[in-house]
Coordinates of C-alpha atoms in Angstrom, one line a residue:
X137 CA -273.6 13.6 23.9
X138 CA -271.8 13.0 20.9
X139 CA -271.0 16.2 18.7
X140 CA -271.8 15.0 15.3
X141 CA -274.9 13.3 15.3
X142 CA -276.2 13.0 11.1
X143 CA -278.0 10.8 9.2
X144 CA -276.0 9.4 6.3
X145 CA -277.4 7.9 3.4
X146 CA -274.5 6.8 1.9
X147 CA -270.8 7.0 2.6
X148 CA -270.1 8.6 -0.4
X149 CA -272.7 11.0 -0.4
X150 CA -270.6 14.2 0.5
X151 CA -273.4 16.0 0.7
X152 CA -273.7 14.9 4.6
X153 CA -270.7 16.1 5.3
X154 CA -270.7 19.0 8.3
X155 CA -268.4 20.7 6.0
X156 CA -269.9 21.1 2.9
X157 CA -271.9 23.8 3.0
X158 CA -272.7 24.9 -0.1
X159 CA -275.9 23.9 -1.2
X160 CA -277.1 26.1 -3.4
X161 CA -281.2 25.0 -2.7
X162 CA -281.1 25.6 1.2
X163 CA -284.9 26.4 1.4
X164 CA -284.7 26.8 5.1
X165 CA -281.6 29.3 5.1
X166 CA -283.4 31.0 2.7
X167 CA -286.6 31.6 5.1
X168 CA -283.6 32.7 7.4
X169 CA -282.4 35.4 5.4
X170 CA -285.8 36.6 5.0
X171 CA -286.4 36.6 8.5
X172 CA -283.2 38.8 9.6
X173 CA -283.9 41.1 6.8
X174 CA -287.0 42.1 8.1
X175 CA -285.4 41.6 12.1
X176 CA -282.6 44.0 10.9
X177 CA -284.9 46.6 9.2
X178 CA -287.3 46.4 12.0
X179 CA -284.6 47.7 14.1
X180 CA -284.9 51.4 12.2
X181 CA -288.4 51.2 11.4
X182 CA -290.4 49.4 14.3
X183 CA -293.8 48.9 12.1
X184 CA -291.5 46.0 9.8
X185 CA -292.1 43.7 13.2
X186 CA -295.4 42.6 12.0
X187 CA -294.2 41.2 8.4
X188 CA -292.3 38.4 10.3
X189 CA -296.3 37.2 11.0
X190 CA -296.5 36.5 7.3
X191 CA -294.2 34.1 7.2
X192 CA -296.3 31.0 7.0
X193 CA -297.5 32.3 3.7
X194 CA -294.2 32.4 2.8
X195 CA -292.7 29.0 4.0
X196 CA -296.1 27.2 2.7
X197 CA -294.9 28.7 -0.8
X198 CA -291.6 27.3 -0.6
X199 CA -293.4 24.1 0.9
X200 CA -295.4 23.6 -2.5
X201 CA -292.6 24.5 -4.6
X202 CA -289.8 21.8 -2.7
X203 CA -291.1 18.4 -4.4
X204 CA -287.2 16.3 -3.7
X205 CA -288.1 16.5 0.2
X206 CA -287.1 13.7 2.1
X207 CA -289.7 12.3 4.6
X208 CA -287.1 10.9 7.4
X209 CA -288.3 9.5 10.8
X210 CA -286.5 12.6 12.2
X211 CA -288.4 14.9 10.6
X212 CA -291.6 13.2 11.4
X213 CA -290.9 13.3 14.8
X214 CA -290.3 16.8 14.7
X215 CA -293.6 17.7 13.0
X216 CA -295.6 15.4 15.5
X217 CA -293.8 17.6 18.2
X218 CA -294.8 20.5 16.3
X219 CA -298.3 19.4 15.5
X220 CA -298.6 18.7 19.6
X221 CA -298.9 22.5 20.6
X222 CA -300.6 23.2 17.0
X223 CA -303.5 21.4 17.6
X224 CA -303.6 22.0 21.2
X225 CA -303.6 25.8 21.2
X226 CA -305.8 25.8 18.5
X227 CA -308.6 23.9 20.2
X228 CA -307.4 26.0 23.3
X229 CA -308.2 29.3 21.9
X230 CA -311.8 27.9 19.8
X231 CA -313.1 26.6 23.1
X232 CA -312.5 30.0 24.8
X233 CA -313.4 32.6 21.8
X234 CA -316.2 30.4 21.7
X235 CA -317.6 30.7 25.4
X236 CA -316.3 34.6 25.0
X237 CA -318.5 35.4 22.2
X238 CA -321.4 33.6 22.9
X239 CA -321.8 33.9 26.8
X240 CA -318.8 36.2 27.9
X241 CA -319.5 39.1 25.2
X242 CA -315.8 39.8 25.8
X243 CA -314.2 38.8 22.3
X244 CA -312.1 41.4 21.4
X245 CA -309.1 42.3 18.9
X246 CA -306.8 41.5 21.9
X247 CA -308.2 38.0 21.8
X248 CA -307.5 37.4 18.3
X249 CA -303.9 39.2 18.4
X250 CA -302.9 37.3 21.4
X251 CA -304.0 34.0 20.2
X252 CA -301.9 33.9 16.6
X253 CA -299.1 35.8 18.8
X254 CA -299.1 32.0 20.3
X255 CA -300.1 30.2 17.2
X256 CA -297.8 31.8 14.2
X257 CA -294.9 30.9 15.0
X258 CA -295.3 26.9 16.2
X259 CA -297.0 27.3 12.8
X260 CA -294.3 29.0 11.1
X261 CA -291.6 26.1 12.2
X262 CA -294.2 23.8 11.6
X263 CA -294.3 24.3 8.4
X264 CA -290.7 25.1 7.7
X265 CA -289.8 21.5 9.4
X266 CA -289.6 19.5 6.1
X267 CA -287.1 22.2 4.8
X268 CA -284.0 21.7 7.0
X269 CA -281.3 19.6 5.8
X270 CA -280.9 17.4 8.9
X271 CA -276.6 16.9 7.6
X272 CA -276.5 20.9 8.0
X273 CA -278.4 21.7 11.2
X274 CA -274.4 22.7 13.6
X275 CA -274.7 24.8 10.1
X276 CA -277.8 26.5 11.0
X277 CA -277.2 26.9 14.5
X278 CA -274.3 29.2 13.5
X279 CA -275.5 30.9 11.0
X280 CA -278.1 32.0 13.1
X281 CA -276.1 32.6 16.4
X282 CA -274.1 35.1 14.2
X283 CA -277.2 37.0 12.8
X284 CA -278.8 37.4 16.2
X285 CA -275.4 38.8 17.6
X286 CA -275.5 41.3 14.3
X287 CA -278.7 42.4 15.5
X288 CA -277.7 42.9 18.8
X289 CA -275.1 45.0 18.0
X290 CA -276.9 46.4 15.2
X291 CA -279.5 47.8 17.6
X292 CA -277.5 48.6 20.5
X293 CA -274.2 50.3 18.4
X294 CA -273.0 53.3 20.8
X295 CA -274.4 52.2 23.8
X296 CA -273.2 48.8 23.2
X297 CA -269.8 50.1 23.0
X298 CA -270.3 52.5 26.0
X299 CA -271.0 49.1 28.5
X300 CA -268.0 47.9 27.7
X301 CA -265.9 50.4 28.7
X302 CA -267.9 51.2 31.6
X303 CA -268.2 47.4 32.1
X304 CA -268.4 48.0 36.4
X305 CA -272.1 49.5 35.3
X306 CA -272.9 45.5 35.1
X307 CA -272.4 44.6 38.8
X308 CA -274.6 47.6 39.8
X309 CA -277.5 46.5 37.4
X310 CA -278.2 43.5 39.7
X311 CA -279.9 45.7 41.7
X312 CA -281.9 47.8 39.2
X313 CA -280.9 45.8 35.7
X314 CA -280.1 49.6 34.2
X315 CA -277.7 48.6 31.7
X316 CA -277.0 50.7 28.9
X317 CA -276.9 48.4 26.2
X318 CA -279.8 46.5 27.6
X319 CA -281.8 44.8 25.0
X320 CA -285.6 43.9 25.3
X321 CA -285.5 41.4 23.1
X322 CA -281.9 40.1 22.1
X323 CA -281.2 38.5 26.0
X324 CA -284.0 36.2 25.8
X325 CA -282.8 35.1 22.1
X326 CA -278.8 34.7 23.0
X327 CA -279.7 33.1 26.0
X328 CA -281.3 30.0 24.0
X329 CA -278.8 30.2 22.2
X330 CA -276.0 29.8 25.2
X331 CA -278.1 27.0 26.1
X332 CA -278.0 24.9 23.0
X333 CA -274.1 26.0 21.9
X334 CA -273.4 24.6 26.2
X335 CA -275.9 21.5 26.0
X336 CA -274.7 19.9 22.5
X337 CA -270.8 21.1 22.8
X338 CA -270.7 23.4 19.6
X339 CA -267.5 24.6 21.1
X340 CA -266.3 26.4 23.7
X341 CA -265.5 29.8 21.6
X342 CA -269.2 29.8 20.6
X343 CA -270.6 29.2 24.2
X344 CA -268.3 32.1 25.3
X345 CA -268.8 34.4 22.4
X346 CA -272.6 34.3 23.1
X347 CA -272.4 34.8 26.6
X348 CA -271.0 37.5 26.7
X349 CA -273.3 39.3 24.4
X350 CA -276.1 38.2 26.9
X351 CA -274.1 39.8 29.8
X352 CA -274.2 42.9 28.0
X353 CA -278.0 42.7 27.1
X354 CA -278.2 42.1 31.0
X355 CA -281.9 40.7 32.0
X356 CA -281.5 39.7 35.8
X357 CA -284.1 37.1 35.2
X358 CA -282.2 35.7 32.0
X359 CA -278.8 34.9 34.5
X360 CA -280.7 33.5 37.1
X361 CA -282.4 31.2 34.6
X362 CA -279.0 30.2 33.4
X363 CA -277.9 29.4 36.1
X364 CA -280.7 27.0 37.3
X365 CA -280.3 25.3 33.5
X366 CA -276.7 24.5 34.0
X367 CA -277.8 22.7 37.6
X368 CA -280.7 21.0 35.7
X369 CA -278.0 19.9 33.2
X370 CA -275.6 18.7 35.8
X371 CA -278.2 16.1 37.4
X372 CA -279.1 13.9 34.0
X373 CA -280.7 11.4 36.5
X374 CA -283.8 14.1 37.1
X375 CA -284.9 14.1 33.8
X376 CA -285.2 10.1 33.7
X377 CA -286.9 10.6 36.9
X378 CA -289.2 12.4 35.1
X379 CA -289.8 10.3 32.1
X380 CA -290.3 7.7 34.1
X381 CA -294.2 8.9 35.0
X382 CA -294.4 11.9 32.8
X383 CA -298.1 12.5 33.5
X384 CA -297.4 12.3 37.1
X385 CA -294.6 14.8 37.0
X386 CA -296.9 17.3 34.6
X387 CA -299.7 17.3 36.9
X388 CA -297.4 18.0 39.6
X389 CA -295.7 20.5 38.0
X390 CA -299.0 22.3 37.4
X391 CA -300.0 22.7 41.0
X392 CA -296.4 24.1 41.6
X393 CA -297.6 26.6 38.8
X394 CA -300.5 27.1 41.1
X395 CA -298.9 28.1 44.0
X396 CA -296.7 30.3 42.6
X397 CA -299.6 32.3 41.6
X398 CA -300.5 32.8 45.5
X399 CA -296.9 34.8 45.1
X400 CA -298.2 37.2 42.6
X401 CA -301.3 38.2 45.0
X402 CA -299.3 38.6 47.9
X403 CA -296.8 41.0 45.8
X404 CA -299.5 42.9 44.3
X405 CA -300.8 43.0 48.1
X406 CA -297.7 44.3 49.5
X407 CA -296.9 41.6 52.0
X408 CA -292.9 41.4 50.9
X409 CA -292.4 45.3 51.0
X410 CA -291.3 45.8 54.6
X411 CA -288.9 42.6 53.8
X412 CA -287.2 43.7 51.1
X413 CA -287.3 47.8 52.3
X414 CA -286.0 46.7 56.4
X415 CA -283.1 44.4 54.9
X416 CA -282.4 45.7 51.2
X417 CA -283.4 49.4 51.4
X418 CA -285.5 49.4 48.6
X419 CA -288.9 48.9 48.1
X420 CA -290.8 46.3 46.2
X421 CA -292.1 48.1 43.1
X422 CA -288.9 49.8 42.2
X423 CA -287.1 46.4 42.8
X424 CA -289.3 45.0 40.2
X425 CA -289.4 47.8 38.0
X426 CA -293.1 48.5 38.8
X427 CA -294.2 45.0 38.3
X428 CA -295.9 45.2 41.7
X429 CA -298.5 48.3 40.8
X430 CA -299.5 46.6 37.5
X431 CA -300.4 43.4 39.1
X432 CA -302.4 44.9 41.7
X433 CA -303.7 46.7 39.1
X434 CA -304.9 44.0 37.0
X435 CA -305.9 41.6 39.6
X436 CA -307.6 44.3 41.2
X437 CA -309.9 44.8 38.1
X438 CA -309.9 41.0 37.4
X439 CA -310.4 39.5 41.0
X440 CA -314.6 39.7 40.5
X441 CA -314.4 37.8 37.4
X442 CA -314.2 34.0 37.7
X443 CA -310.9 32.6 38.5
X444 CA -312.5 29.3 37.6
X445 CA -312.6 29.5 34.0
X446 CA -311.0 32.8 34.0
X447 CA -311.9 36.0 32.7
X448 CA -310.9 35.6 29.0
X449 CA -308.3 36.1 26.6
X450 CA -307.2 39.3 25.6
X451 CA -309.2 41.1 29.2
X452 CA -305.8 41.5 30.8
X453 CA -304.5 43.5 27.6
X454 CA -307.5 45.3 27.6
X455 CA -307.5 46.3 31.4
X456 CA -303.9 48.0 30.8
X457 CA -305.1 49.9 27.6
X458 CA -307.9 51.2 29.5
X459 CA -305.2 52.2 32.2
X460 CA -302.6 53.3 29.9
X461 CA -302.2 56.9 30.9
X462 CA -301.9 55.8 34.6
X463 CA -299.4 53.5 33.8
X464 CA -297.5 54.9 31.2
X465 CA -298.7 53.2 28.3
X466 CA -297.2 49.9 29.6
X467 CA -298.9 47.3 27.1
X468 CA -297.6 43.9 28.6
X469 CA -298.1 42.7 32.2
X470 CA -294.7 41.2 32.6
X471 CA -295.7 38.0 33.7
X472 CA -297.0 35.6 31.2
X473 CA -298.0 33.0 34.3
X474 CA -300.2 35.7 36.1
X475 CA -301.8 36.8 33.0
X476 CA -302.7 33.6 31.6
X477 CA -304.3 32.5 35.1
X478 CA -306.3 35.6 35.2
X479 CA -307.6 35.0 31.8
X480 CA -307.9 31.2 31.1
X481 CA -309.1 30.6 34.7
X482 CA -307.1 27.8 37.1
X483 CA -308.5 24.9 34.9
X484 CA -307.3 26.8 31.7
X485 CA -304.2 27.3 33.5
X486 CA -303.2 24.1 34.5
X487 CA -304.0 22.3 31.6
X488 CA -301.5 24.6 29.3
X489 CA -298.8 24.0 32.1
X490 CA -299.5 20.4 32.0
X491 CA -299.5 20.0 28.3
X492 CA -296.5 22.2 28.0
X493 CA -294.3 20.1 30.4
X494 CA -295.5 17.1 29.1
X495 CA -293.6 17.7 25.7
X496 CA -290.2 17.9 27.7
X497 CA -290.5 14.0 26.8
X498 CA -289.3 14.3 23.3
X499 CA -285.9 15.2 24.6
X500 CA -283.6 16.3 27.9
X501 CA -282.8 19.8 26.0
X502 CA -286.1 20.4 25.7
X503 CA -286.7 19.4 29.1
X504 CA -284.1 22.0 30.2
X505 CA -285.2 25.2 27.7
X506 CA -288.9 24.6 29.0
X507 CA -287.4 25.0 32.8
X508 CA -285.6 28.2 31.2
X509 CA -288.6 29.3 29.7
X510 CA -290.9 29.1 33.1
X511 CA -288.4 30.7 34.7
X512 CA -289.0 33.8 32.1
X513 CA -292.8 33.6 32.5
X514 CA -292.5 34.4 36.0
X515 CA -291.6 38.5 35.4
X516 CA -291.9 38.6 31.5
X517 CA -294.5 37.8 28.3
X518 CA -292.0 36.0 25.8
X519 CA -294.8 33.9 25.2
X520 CA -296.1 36.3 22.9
X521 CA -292.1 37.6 21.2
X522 CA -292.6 36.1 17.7
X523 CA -289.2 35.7 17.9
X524 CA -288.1 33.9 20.9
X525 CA -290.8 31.4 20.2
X526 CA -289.7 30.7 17.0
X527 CA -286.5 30.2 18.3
X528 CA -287.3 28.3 21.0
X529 CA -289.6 26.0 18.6
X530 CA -286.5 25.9 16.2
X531 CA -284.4 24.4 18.7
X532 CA -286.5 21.8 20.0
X533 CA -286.6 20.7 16.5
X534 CA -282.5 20.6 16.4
X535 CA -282.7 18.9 19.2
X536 CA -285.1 15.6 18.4
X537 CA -283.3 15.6 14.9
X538 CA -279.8 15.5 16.6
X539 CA -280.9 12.7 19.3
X540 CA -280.5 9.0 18.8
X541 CA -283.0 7.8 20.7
X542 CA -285.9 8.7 18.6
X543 CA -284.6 6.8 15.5
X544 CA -285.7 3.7 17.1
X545 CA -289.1 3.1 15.8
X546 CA -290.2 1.5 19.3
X547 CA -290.2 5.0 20.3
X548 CA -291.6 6.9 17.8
X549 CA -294.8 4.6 18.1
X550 CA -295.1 5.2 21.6
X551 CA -294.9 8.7 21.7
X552 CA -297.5 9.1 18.1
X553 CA -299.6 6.3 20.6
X554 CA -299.5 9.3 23.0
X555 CA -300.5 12.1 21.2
X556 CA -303.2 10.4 19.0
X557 CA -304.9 10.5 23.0
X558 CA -305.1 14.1 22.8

């Protein structure tokens, strides 16, 4: 992959140049400042986490006001990718509030909260899409690698500095992840991160630099999922494979999704805890960190409902609310897969999978942060972190404008051909 990959409109024009980087009029970096700002405050006064939801007001202002924007093939490509899981979740969530309200009688605030938890930020980069300067976009990538590691270390300060001089602490976490500089959030953010510095050859210093920050955040599920992104980007020949019958490959990906599920029930049952105890000494819910009580839990109170069509959006967030003093006020199930089968219903369920792993056609990146992603879903609820979304939608966008292959227009007819089907 070739490290500088621009569009030039003129020789001269030193304005796409990967050095120059002082324009003035950066819209996009501006919407970046805005968003650390309220990231950074956040950190001292948790309620600030809800501005970041405004800004799609914000970027559509900006939007109106930025009349010189260029309308590039890249750039529409990018916005069709967007507009993909836009209009798709979006019809998603009508159909469901729809059958909730009127036959369920289940429509709640949790339904509404969880959808635009989805929705805001695809619309958020959405929108922001026509402000990036495709010549700057290495330029944005660390800018915004540097932030995130200033908010890291921003929220983490003494303990951060205690893990590294009790670094051995970081071999025992494998067993119980208890790190003391552990972050809930800033893992998952770095680690996308890692992935793009690694994938499009940033350099070496920056692929480093952000590991090691990710180390010490330490999430067990965020190693092992780099791990099977680096094999995934060491066989190329997979990913062709793939594009070769993408439909194929997305239905089978879904029925994989399926089974997993058959995991969660036999977790939440108990069938692994003489396994783990007889040949690890420790028993399943404190290996997990008490996944295993919430899911039985949940499934528990779910199970009578119908697993067909599922038991609607927002139920699962309501079931632990109703349980909070039993559980400790946990408010997220820690499994995005298990929670969105138990509320959308297997149809529900396999038709987000299969729409999700159908957009790892746009490009091989892609391909390899949705794998990344999945992995995540399996013991946590990023799914519904403004920020990692936004991230992870902000990098699929670098990484269409930084391909060649979509600038052939052969292409980008036959992949608008294949959304105008859905």
């Amino acid at each position: 992959m070739a490290k500088n990959s621009y569009i030039k409109t003129s020789s001269n024009d030193n304005l796409y140049l990967e050095g120059n980087f002082k324009d003035k009029n950066d819209l996009f970096l501006l919407v970046l400042n805005i968003y650390f700002i309220l990231s950074y405050i956040s950190i001292f006064i948790s309620d600030i986490r809800y501005a970041k939801y405004a800004l799609p007001i914000v970027v559509s202002f900006l939007v109106l006001q930025n009349k010189k924007n260029r309308i590039v093939y890249e750039l529409e490509m990018a916005k069709l990718y967007l507009k993909y899981f836009l209009y798709f979740y979006v019809i998603l969530y009508l159909v469901y509030f729809f059958f909730q309200g009127v036959f369920g009688n289940n429509l709640s605030f949790r339904s509404i909260a969880n959808a635009l938890f989805v929705i805001l930020p695809i619309l958020t980069v959405y929108l922001l899409a026509p402000l990036i300067k495709v010549h700057r976009i290495d330029y944005y990538f660390k800018y915004i690698t540097f932030l995130t590691i200033g908010g890291y270390v921003l929220e983490k300060r003494e303990s951060l500095l205690n893990s590294i001089l009790e670094w051995r602490q970081i071999f025992s976490a494998i067993e119980d992840s208890s790190v003391s500089s552990e972050s809930n959030l800033y893992p998952f953010l770095l680690s996308l991160l890692l992935l793009y510095s690694f994938y499009y050859k940033i350099g070496w210093k920056y692929s480093l630099l952000i590991l090691i920050f990710v180390i010490l955040g330490f999430k067990r599920i965020v190693l092992l999922s780099i791990l099977v992104a680096y094999c995934l980007y060491k066989l190329p020949f997979l990913y062709r494979i793939i594009l070769s019958n993408i439909k194929f490959f997305s239905s089978l990906f879904s029925l994989i999704a399926v089974v997993i599920i058959l995991f969660y029930y036999n977790i939440a049952d108990g069938q692994y805890d003489d396994y783990l105890f007889n040949n690890f000494g420790i028993y399943t819910n404190a290996f997990m960190q008490g996944r295993q009580n919430l899911y039985a839990l949940v499934i528990k109170e779910l199970e009578k409902d119908n697993l067909i069509f599922g038991s609607g959006v927002g139920s699962v967030d309501n079931i632990l609310i109703q349980y909070g003093n039993e559980i400790n006020n946990v408010t997220n199930l820690h499994s995005e897969l298990l929670r969105w089968f138990l509320e959308l219903g297997i149809i529900g369920y396999t038709i987000w999978l299969f729409m999700f792993f159908k957009s790892v056609e746009y490009s091989r990146y892609i391909f390899i942060m949705f794998i990344f992603l999945f992995i995540l879903l399996i013991t946590d609820n990023v799914m519904i972190y403004f920020d990692y979304m936004m991230y992870y939608y902000i990098l699929s966008v670098f990484s269409i404008l930084k391909e060649k292959k979509y600038s052939s227009h052969e292409y980008f007819s036959r992949l608008q051909t294949e959304q105008k089907k859905y």
